[in-house]
PDB file of C-alpha atoms and ligand atoms in Angstrom:
ATOM      1  CA  MET A   1       5.897  61.937 -26.664  1.00 73.00           C
ATOM      2  CA  ALA A   2       7.376  59.156 -28.791  1.00 83.00           C
ATOM      3  CA  PRO A   3       5.132  56.200 -29.591  1.00 95.00           C
ATOM      4  CA  LEU A   4       5.703  53.166 -27.383  1.00 97.00           C
ATOM      5  CA  ILE A   5       5.845  50.930 -30.439  1.00 97.00           C
ATOM      6  CA  ARG A   6       6.674  51.778 -33.994  1.00 97.00           C
ATOM      7  CA  CYS A   7       6.993  49.051 -36.603  1.00 97.00           C
ATOM      8  CA  GLU A   8       7.893  49.869 -40.163  1.00 97.00           C
ATOM      9  CA  GLN A   9       7.690  47.368 -42.985  1.00 98.00           C
ATOM     10  CA  LEU A  10       8.238  44.325 -40.803  1.00 98.00           C
ATOM     11  CA  TRP A  11       8.906  41.100 -42.635  1.00 98.00           C
ATOM     12  CA  LYS A  12       9.328  37.735 -41.020  1.00 98.00           C
ATOM     13  CA  ILE A  13      10.282  34.816 -43.172  1.00 98.00           C
ATOM     14  CA  TYR A  14      10.574  31.361 -41.649  1.00 97.00           C
ATOM     15  CA  ARG A  15      12.596  28.823 -43.594  1.00 95.00           C
ATOM     16  CA  LEU A  16      12.047  25.133 -42.985  1.00 92.00           C
ATOM     17  CA  GLY A  17      14.259  23.242 -45.401  1.00 93.00           C
ATOM     18  CA  ASP A  18      13.104  24.267 -48.866  1.00 93.00           C
ATOM     19  CA  VAL A  19       9.866  25.740 -47.620  1.00 95.00           C
ATOM     20  CA  GLU A  20       9.626  29.457 -46.981  1.00 96.00           C
ATOM     21  CA  VAL A  21       6.772  30.960 -44.975  1.00 97.00           C
ATOM     22  CA  GLN A  22       6.255  34.707 -45.141  1.00 98.00           C
ATOM     23  CA  ALA A  23       4.585  35.217 -41.757  1.00 98.00           C
ATOM     24  CA  LEU A  24       4.805  39.031 -41.872  1.00 98.00           C
ATOM     25  CA  ARG A  25       4.822  40.881 -45.169  1.00 98.00           C
ATOM     26  CA  GLY A  26       5.605  44.527 -44.686  1.00 98.00           C
ATOM     27  CA  LEU A  27       3.583  45.271 -41.558  1.00 98.00           C
ATOM     28  CA  ASP A  28       3.352  48.867 -40.307  1.00 98.00           C
ATOM     29  CA  LEU A  29       2.032  49.666 -36.835  1.00 98.00           C
ATOM     30  CA  THR A  30       2.295  52.460 -34.278  1.00 97.00           C
ATOM     31  CA  ILE A  31       1.024  52.176 -30.704  1.00 97.00           C
ATOM     32  CA  GLU A  32       0.981  55.011 -28.195  1.00 97.00           C
ATOM     33  CA  PRO A  33       1.640  54.625 -24.460  1.00 97.00           C
ATOM     34  CA  GLY A  34      -1.523  53.697 -22.557  1.00 96.00           C
ATOM     35  CA  GLU A  35      -3.390  52.107 -25.460  1.00 97.00           C
ATOM     36  CA  PHE A  36      -5.335  48.855 -25.099  1.00 98.00           C
ATOM     37  CA  VAL A  37      -5.156  47.123 -28.460  1.00 98.00           C
ATOM     38  CA  ALA A  38      -6.852  43.919 -29.584  1.00 98.00           C
ATOM     39  CA  VAL A  39      -5.208  42.043 -32.453  1.00 98.00           C
ATOM     40  CA  MET A  40      -7.466  39.746 -34.426  1.00 98.00           C
ATOM     41  CA  GLY A  41      -7.174  37.753 -37.629  1.00 98.00           C
ATOM     42  CA  SER A  42      -7.493  34.218 -38.871  1.00 97.00           C
ATOM     43  CA  SER A  43      -5.192  31.403 -37.826  1.00 97.00           C
ATOM     44  CA  GLY A  44      -1.786  31.730 -39.461  1.00 97.00           C
ATOM     45  CA  SER A  45      -2.194  35.430 -40.274  1.00 98.00           C
ATOM     46  CA  GLY A  46       0.935  36.336 -38.277  1.00 98.00           C
ATOM     47  CA  LYS A  47      -0.448  37.514 -34.914  1.00 98.00           C
ATOM     48  CA  SER A  48       1.869  35.496 -32.670  1.00 97.00           C
ATOM     49  CA  THR A  49       4.810  36.234 -34.941  1.00 98.00           C
ATOM     50  CA  LEU A  50       4.114  39.949 -34.478  1.00 98.00           C
ATOM     51  CA  MET A  51       3.725  39.567 -30.695  1.00 98.00           C
ATOM     52  CA  ASN A  52       7.046  37.736 -30.465  1.00 96.00           C
ATOM     53  CA  ILE A  53       8.792  40.529 -32.335  1.00 96.00           C
ATOM     54  CA  ILE A  54       7.096  43.276 -30.317  1.00 97.00           C
ATOM     55  CA  GLY A  55       8.021  41.361 -27.157  1.00 96.00           C
ATOM     56  CA  CYS A  56      11.679  41.129 -28.194  1.00 94.00           C
ATOM     57  CA  LEU A  57      11.492  37.327 -28.174  1.00 92.00           C
ATOM     58  CA  ASP A  58      12.319  37.268 -31.869  1.00 92.00           C
ATOM     59  CA  GLN A  59      13.625  39.675 -34.488  1.00 92.00           C
ATOM     60  CA  PRO A  60      12.198  40.531 -37.894  1.00 95.00           C
ATOM     61  CA  THR A  61      13.860  39.305 -41.074  1.00 96.00           C
ATOM     62  CA  ARG A  62      13.548  42.834 -42.488  1.00 96.00           C
ATOM     63  CA  GLY A  63      12.119  46.134 -41.362  1.00 97.00           C
ATOM     64  CA  ARG A  64      12.484  48.391 -38.342  1.00 96.00           C
ATOM     65  CA  TYR A  65      11.109  48.264 -34.834  1.00 97.00           C
ATOM     66  CA  TRP A  66      11.450  50.938 -32.177  1.00 97.00           C
ATOM     67  CA  LEU A  67      10.345  50.248 -28.613  1.00 96.00           C
ATOM     68  CA  ASN A  68      10.178  53.420 -26.524  1.00 93.00           C
ATOM     69  CA  GLY A  69      12.459  55.100 -29.053  1.00 92.00           C
ATOM     70  CA  THR A  70      15.066  52.297 -28.945  1.00 93.00           C
ATOM     71  CA  ASP A  71      15.936  50.700 -32.266  1.00 94.00           C
ATOM     72  CA  VAL A  72      15.455  47.069 -31.314  1.00 92.00           C
ATOM     73  CA  ALA A  73      17.063  45.649 -34.452  1.00 84.00           C
ATOM     74  CA  ALA A  74      20.386  47.135 -33.385  1.00 85.00           C
ATOM     75  CA  LEU A  75      20.414  45.371 -30.009  1.00 90.00           C
ATOM     76  CA  LYS A  76      22.505  42.356 -29.074  1.00 91.00           C
ATOM     77  CA  PRO A  77      20.781  39.322 -27.532  1.00 89.00           C
ATOM     78  CA  ASP A  78      21.697  40.246 -23.950  1.00 91.00           C
ATOM     79  CA  GLN A  79      20.418  43.799 -24.454  1.00 92.00           C
ATOM     80  CA  LEU A  80      17.200  42.393 -25.903  1.00 91.00           C
ATOM     81  CA  ALA A  81      16.813  40.184 -22.853  1.00 90.00           C
ATOM     82  CA  GLU A  82      17.308  43.182 -20.602  1.00 90.00           C
ATOM     83  CA  ILE A  83      14.655  45.268 -22.390  1.00 92.00           C
ATOM     84  CA  ARG A  84      12.335  42.294 -22.212  1.00 91.00           C
ATOM     85  CA  ASN A  85      12.870  41.829 -18.480  1.00 89.00           C
ATOM     86  CA  GLN A  86      12.516  45.494 -17.650  1.00 90.00           C
ATOM     87  CA  GLN A  87       9.714  46.695 -19.883  1.00 94.00           C
ATOM     88  CA  ILE A  88       7.579  43.782 -20.992  1.00 96.00           C
ATOM     89  CA  GLY A  89       5.254  41.295 -19.344  1.00 96.00           C
ATOM     90  CA  PHE A  90       3.907  38.239 -21.190  1.00 96.00           C
ATOM     91  CA  VAL A  91       0.759  36.211 -20.734  1.00 97.00           C
ATOM     92  CA  PHE A  92       0.068  33.162 -22.893  1.00 94.00           C
ATOM     93  CA  GLN A  93      -2.904  30.949 -23.631  1.00 94.00           C
ATOM     94  CA  SER A  94      -1.358  28.004 -21.795  1.00 95.00           C
ATOM     95  CA  PHE A  95      -0.451  29.894 -18.557  1.00 94.00           C
ATOM     96  CA  ASN A  96       3.103  28.447 -18.631  1.00 95.00           C
ATOM     97  CA  LEU A  97       3.370  28.136 -14.851  1.00 97.00           C
ATOM     98  CA  ILE A  98       6.037  25.958 -13.299  1.00 97.00           C
ATOM     99  CA  PRO A  99       4.399  22.813 -11.897  1.00 96.00           C
ATOM    100  CA  ARG A 100       4.875  21.775  -8.251  1.00 96.00           C
ATOM    101  CA  THR A 101       5.853  25.354  -7.501  1.00 97.00           C
ATOM    102  CA  SER A 102       3.596  27.630  -5.467  1.00 98.00           C
ATOM    103  CA  ALA A 103       1.691  30.585  -6.866  1.00 98.00           C
ATOM    104  CA  LEU A 104       3.967  32.879  -4.868  1.00 98.00           C
ATOM    105  CA  GLU A 105       7.147  31.293  -6.221  1.00 98.00           C
ATOM    106  CA  ASN A 106       5.801  31.414  -9.773  1.00 98.00           C
ATOM    107  CA  ALA A 107       5.049  35.112  -9.385  1.00 98.00           C
ATOM    108  CA  GLN A 108       8.485  35.702  -7.843  1.00 97.00           C
ATOM    109  CA  LEU A 109      10.394  34.175 -10.736  1.00 95.00           C
ATOM    110  CA  PRO A 110      11.206  37.334 -12.789  1.00 94.00           C
ATOM    111  CA  LEU A 111      12.516  38.973  -9.602  1.00 95.00           C
ATOM    112  CA  PHE A 112      14.579  35.913  -8.746  1.00 93.00           C
ATOM    113  CA  TYR A 113      16.273  36.282 -12.151  1.00 89.00           C
ATOM    114  CA  ARG A 114      17.062  39.874 -11.264  1.00 89.00           C
ATOM    115  CA  GLY A 115      18.855  38.732  -8.152  1.00 90.00           C
ATOM    116  CA  MET A 116      16.549  40.683  -5.849  1.00 95.00           C
ATOM    117  CA  PRO A 117      16.725  39.838  -2.128  1.00 97.00           C
ATOM    118  CA  LEU A 118      14.301  37.051  -1.272  1.00 97.00           C
ATOM    119  CA  ARG A 119      12.279  39.035   1.230  1.00 97.00           C
ATOM    120  CA  GLU A 120      11.629  41.774  -1.342  1.00 98.00           C
ATOM    121  CA  GLN A 121      10.787  39.182  -4.010  1.00 97.00           C
ATOM    122  CA  ARG A 122       8.179  37.682  -1.708  1.00 98.00           C
ATOM    123  CA  ALA A 123       6.644  41.023  -0.797  1.00 98.00           C
ATOM    124  CA  LEU A 124       6.322  42.166  -4.416  1.00 98.00           C
ATOM    125  CA  ALA A 125       5.007  38.788  -5.596  1.00 98.00           C
ATOM    126  CA  ALA A 126       2.423  38.724  -2.794  1.00 98.00           C
ATOM    127  CA  ALA A 127       1.306  42.245  -3.753  1.00 97.00           C
ATOM    128  CA  ALA A 128       1.004  41.221  -7.420  1.00 97.00           C
ATOM    129  CA  LEU A 129      -1.080  38.176  -6.443  1.00 98.00           C
ATOM    130  CA  ALA A 130      -3.307  40.398  -4.314  1.00 97.00           C
ATOM    131  CA  ARG A 131      -3.799  42.719  -7.284  1.00 94.00           C
ATOM    132  CA  VAL A 132      -5.252  39.845  -9.303  1.00 95.00           C
ATOM    133  CA  GLY A 133      -7.459  38.730  -6.416  1.00 95.00           C
ATOM    134  CA  LEU A 134      -5.405  35.750  -5.253  1.00 97.00           C
ATOM    135  CA  GLN A 135      -4.632  36.701  -1.672  1.00 96.00           C
ATOM    136  CA  GLY A 136      -4.833  33.549   0.409  1.00 97.00           C
ATOM    137  CA  ARG A 137      -3.759  31.340  -2.507  1.00 97.00           C
ATOM    138  CA  GLU A 138      -0.047  32.132  -2.340  1.00 98.00           C
ATOM    139  CA  HIS A 139       0.924  28.603  -1.338  1.00 98.00           C
ATOM    140  CA  HIS A 140      -1.310  26.721  -3.750  1.00 98.00           C
ATOM    141  CA  TYR A 141       0.313  24.757  -6.543  1.00 98.00           C
ATOM    142  CA  PRO A 142      -0.940  25.241 -10.119  1.00 98.00           C
ATOM    143  CA  THR A 143      -2.800  21.908  -9.997  1.00 97.00           C
ATOM    144  CA  GLN A 144      -4.701  23.200  -6.956  1.00 98.00           C
ATOM    145  CA  LEU A 145      -5.964  26.247  -8.864  1.00 97.00           C
ATOM    146  CA  SER A 146      -8.659  26.644 -11.512  1.00 97.00           C
ATOM    147  CA  GLY A 147      -7.685  27.662 -15.046  1.00 96.00           C
ATOM    148  CA  GLY A 148      -8.777  31.242 -14.398  1.00 96.00           C
ATOM    149  CA  GLN A 149      -6.769  31.346 -11.176  1.00 97.00           C
ATOM    150  CA  GLN A 150      -3.718  29.911 -12.945  1.00 97.00           C
ATOM    151  CA  GLN A 151      -3.998  32.613 -15.564  1.00 96.00           C
ATOM    152  CA  ARG A 152      -4.212  35.199 -12.785  1.00 97.00           C
ATOM    153  CA  VAL A 153      -0.944  33.840 -11.358  1.00 98.00           C
ATOM    154  CA  ALA A 154       0.546  34.244 -14.835  1.00 97.00           C
ATOM    155  CA  ILE A 155      -0.679  37.851 -14.925  1.00 97.00           C
ATOM    156  CA  ALA A 156       0.803  38.470 -11.466  1.00 97.00           C
ATOM    157  CA  ARG A 157       4.097  37.057 -12.720  1.00 97.00           C
ATOM    158  CA  ALA A 158       3.939  39.372 -15.743  1.00 97.00           C
ATOM    159  CA  LEU A 159       3.196  42.383 -13.522  1.00 95.00           C
ATOM    160  CA  VAL A 160       5.674  41.817 -10.760  1.00 96.00           C
ATOM    161  CA  THR A 161       8.414  43.743 -12.560  1.00 94.00           C
ATOM    162  CA  ALA A 162       6.097  46.727 -13.204  1.00 93.00           C
ATOM    163  CA  PRO A 163       6.367  46.544 -17.024  1.00 95.00           C
ATOM    164  CA  SER A 164       5.135  49.387 -19.228  1.00 94.00           C
ATOM    165  CA  LEU A 165       3.859  46.900 -21.822  1.00 97.00           C
ATOM    166  CA  LEU A 166       1.785  43.781 -21.303  1.00 98.00           C
ATOM    167  CA  LEU A 167       1.496  41.321 -24.197  1.00 98.00           C
ATOM    168  CA  ALA A 168      -1.237  38.714 -23.966  1.00 97.00           C
ATOM    169  CA  ASP A 169      -1.513  36.080 -26.712  1.00 97.00           C
ATOM    170  CA  GLU A 170      -5.011  34.547 -26.453  1.00 96.00           C
ATOM    171  CA  PRO A 171      -5.035  34.779 -22.633  1.00 97.00           C
ATOM    172  CA  THR A 172      -8.631  33.548 -22.437  1.00 96.00           C
ATOM    173  CA  GLY A 173      -8.265  30.855 -25.096  1.00 95.00           C
ATOM    174  CA  ASN A 174      -8.387  28.045 -22.524  1.00 94.00           C
ATOM    175  CA  LEU A 175     -10.928  29.613 -20.182  1.00 95.00           C
ATOM    176  CA  ASP A 176     -14.690  29.462 -19.739  1.00 96.00           C
ATOM    177  CA  THR A 177     -16.801  32.574 -20.221  1.00 96.00           C
ATOM    178  CA  GLU A 178     -16.866  33.603 -16.586  1.00 96.00           C
ATOM    179  CA  SER A 179     -13.111  33.209 -16.020  1.00 95.00           C
ATOM    180  CA  SER A 180     -12.511  35.027 -19.299  1.00 96.00           C
ATOM    181  CA  ARG A 181     -14.539  37.966 -18.010  1.00 96.00           C
ATOM    182  CA  ASP A 182     -12.554  38.003 -14.761  1.00 95.00           C
ATOM    183  CA  ILE A 183      -9.284  38.052 -16.667  1.00 95.00           C
ATOM    184  CA  MET A 184     -10.482  40.808 -18.992  1.00 97.00           C
ATOM    185  CA  ALA A 185     -11.679  42.895 -16.035  1.00 96.00           C
ATOM    186  CA  ILE A 186      -8.199  42.600 -14.527  1.00 96.00           C
ATOM    187  CA  LEU A 187      -6.528  43.632 -17.784  1.00 97.00           C
ATOM    188  CA  GLU A 188      -8.954  46.516 -18.201  1.00 97.00           C
ATOM    189  CA  GLY A 189      -8.151  47.715 -14.670  1.00 95.00           C
ATOM    190  CA  LEU A 190      -4.406  47.534 -15.291  1.00 95.00           C
ATOM    191  CA  ASN A 191      -4.831  49.616 -18.417  1.00 97.00           C
ATOM    192  CA  LYS A 192      -7.237  52.200 -17.001  1.00 96.00           C
ATOM    193  CA  GLU A 193      -5.875  52.557 -13.482  1.00 94.00           C
ATOM    194  CA  GLN A 194      -2.177  51.998 -14.001  1.00 93.00           C
ATOM    195  CA  GLY A 195      -1.775  53.106 -17.577  1.00 95.00           C
ATOM    196  CA  ILE A 196      -0.123  49.859 -18.683  1.00 97.00           C
ATOM    197  CA  THR A 197      -0.174  49.505 -22.452  1.00 98.00           C
ATOM    198  CA  ILE A 198      -1.801  46.216 -23.401  1.00 98.00           C
ATOM    199  CA  ILE A 199      -1.715  44.302 -26.662  1.00 98.00           C
ATOM    200  CA  LEU A 200      -4.021  41.328 -26.670  1.00 98.00           C
ATOM    201  CA  VAL A 201      -4.474  38.669 -29.347  1.00 98.00           C
ATOM    202  CA  THR A 202      -7.895  37.073 -29.447  1.00 97.00           C
ATOM    203  CA  HIS A 203     -10.239  35.232 -31.787  1.00 96.00           C
ATOM    204  CA  GLU A 204     -13.320  36.312 -29.848  1.00 96.00           C
ATOM    205  CA  PRO A 205     -15.081  39.582 -30.698  1.00 96.00           C
ATOM    206  CA  ASP A 206     -16.535  39.953 -27.184  1.00 95.00           C
ATOM    207  CA  ILE A 207     -13.032  39.734 -25.730  1.00 97.00           C
ATOM    208  CA  ALA A 208     -11.695  42.229 -28.287  1.00 97.00           C
ATOM    209  CA  ALA A 209     -14.502  44.582 -27.219  1.00 96.00           C
ATOM    210  CA  TYR A 210     -12.650  45.301 -23.944  1.00 96.00           C
ATOM    211  CA  ALA A 211      -9.923  47.025 -25.959  1.00 97.00           C
ATOM    212  CA  SER A 212     -10.178  50.586 -27.225  1.00 96.00           C
ATOM    213  CA  ARG A 213      -8.530  49.784 -30.538  1.00 97.00           C
ATOM    214  CA  GLU A 214      -8.952  46.781 -32.789  1.00 97.00           C
ATOM    215  CA  ILE A 215      -6.496  45.698 -35.447  1.00 98.00           C
ATOM    216  CA  ILE A 216      -7.131  42.923 -37.929  1.00 98.00           C
ATOM    217  CA  ILE A 217      -4.105  41.203 -39.422  1.00 98.00           C
ATOM    218  CA  LYS A 218      -4.373  39.423 -42.725  1.00 98.00           C
ATOM    219  CA  ASP A 219      -1.554  37.685 -44.565  1.00 98.00           C
ATOM    220  CA  GLY A 220       1.073  39.363 -42.423  1.00 98.00           C
ATOM    221  CA  ARG A 221      -0.174  42.931 -42.808  1.00 98.00           C
ATOM    222  CA  VAL A 222      -2.636  45.216 -41.037  1.00 98.00           C
ATOM    223  CA  LEU A 223      -5.954  44.903 -42.856  1.00 97.00           C
ATOM    224  CA  THR A 224      -8.050  47.222 -40.676  1.00 96.00           C
ATOM    225  CA  ASP A 225      -7.278  49.412 -37.673  1.00 96.00           C
ATOM    226  CA  ARG A 226     -10.166  50.932 -35.726  1.00 92.00           C
ATOM    227  CA  GLY A 227     -10.139  53.259 -32.746  1.00 86.00           C
ATOM    228  CA  ALA A 228      -6.462  54.240 -32.805  1.00 70.00           C
ATOM    229  CA  ALA A 229      -5.504  56.904 -30.254  1.00 62.00           C
ATOM    230  CA  ALA A 230      -5.925  60.376 -31.735  1.00 54.00           C
ATOM    231  CA  LEU A 231      -2.623  61.717 -32.945  1.00 49.00           C
ATOM    232  CA  GLN A 232      -1.313  64.349 -30.564  1.00 48.00           C
ATOM    233  CA  PRO A 233      -0.331  67.598 -32.219  1.00 50.00           C
ATOM    234  CA  ALA A 234       3.439  67.934 -32.372  1.00 48.00           C
ATOM    235  CA  GLU A 235       4.788  70.087 -29.561  1.00 48.00           C
ATOM    236  CA  ALA A 236       5.722  73.582 -30.607  1.00 43.00           C
TER     237      ALA A 236
HETATM  238  N1  LIG B 301       8.782  28.922 -35.832  1.00 93.33           N
HETATM  239  C1  LIG B 301       8.155  28.833 -37.013  1.00 93.33           C
HETATM  240  N2  LIG B 301       8.728  28.180 -38.030  1.00 93.33           N
HETATM  241  C2  LIG B 301       8.117  28.098 -39.234  1.00 93.33           C
HETATM  242  N3  LIG B 301       6.934  28.645 -39.527  1.00 93.33           N
HETATM  243  C3  LIG B 301       6.319  29.314 -38.542  1.00 93.33           C
HETATM  244  C4  LIG B 301       6.895  29.435 -37.233  1.00 93.33           C
HETATM  245  N4  LIG B 301       6.048  30.148 -36.472  1.00 93.33           N
HETATM  246  C5  LIG B 301       5.002  30.452 -37.240  1.00 93.33           C
HETATM  247  N5  LIG B 301       5.151  29.957 -38.494  1.00 93.33           N
HETATM  248  C6  LIG B 301       4.215  30.125 -39.626  1.00 93.33           C
HETATM  249  O1  LIG B 301       4.032  31.524 -39.808  1.00 93.33           O
HETATM  250  C7  LIG B 301       2.662  31.797 -40.103  1.00 93.33           C
HETATM  251  C8  LIG B 301       2.105  32.754 -39.050  1.00 93.33           C
HETATM  252  O2  LIG B 301       2.077  32.078 -37.804  1.00 93.33           O
HETATM  253  P1  LIG B 301       1.559  32.744 -36.450  1.00 93.33           P
HETATM  254  O3  LIG B 301       1.834  31.786 -35.356  1.00 93.33           O
HETATM  255  O4  LIG B 301       2.133  34.097 -36.336  1.00 93.33           O
HETATM  256  O5  LIG B 301      -0.013  32.857 -36.736  1.00 93.33           O
HETATM  257  P2  LIG B 301      -1.200  33.304 -35.768  1.00 93.33           P
HETATM  258  O6  LIG B 301      -1.888  34.428 -36.443  1.00 93.33           O
HETATM  259  O7  LIG B 301      -0.683  33.530 -34.407  1.00 93.33           O
HETATM  260  O8  LIG B 301      -2.165  32.030 -35.812  1.00 93.33           O
HETATM  261  P3  LIG B 301      -3.091  31.386 -34.645  1.00 93.33           P
HETATM  262  O9  LIG B 301      -4.319  32.239 -34.611  1.00 93.33           O
HETATM  263  O10 LIG B 301      -3.362  30.020 -35.143  1.00 93.33           O
HETATM  264  O11 LIG B 301      -2.311  31.405 -33.364  1.00 93.33           O
HETATM  265  C9  LIG B 301       1.963  30.453 -40.147  1.00 93.33           C
HETATM  266  O12 LIG B 301       1.891  30.048 -41.495  1.00 93.33           O
HETATM  267  C10 LIG B 301       2.873  29.545 -39.353  1.00 93.33           C
HETATM  268  O13 LIG B 301       2.776  28.230 -39.805  1.00 93.33           O
HETATM  269 MG1  LIG B 302      -0.995  32.616 -32.543  1.00 93.33          MG
END
């Protein structure tokens, strides 16, 4: 089976006027389907830059990236958007819910963009909310939910399209310990029970401990990589 993610010598250079920032400097990384990977590293080491590239929100300045065997660098913006919508779910530190819009409608949004019939959108969004323990809260607005509950709505929104890859950039960064544990238990369940590949950025070692593999990024490269899935022998 092909790796889900293969990055070879990724470089990302941001230019702001005369200033050049080398956010990624020749990063190599391979992730197999079904892995649960924690990405750690100090502030500015390139974690979010890497997540944005893996999530097809941005493209590398140099280097290659294959997602599920597809050479992402060769894709046009609309094809990138399609891969993103079909295969990838995102969760961010700041929840990014739409205010004055119910939990159900927030969770429906990716399906709305697909042009799915409303009744189906509602059914799938309600099921996704139930999966994160929010049945009964469908009609609450974000301001009527706790931080942990808002993040669960964001996870439901990320899941509603049944992605094969879930990217979470510091999903517990704004949460207290107990809500963080709830969120991590949900992510762990999605990985173990549904086989969703998860890549999670965190600064907290006890959050990283939920993952089965831990990568530390330093200066735009992988510094250490522990617990990688055993390489499968090539099929005869
Ligand atoms: N859009 C951008 N334009 C210019 N420079 C950027 C941009 N995004 C990130 N950078 C720079 O690239 C480097 C890596 O940033 P990145 O956001 O990937 O770090 P990070 O590891 O996610 O840090 P943190 O832990 O603080 O979130 C930093 O020096 C940052 O200032
Ligand atoms: Mg970041």
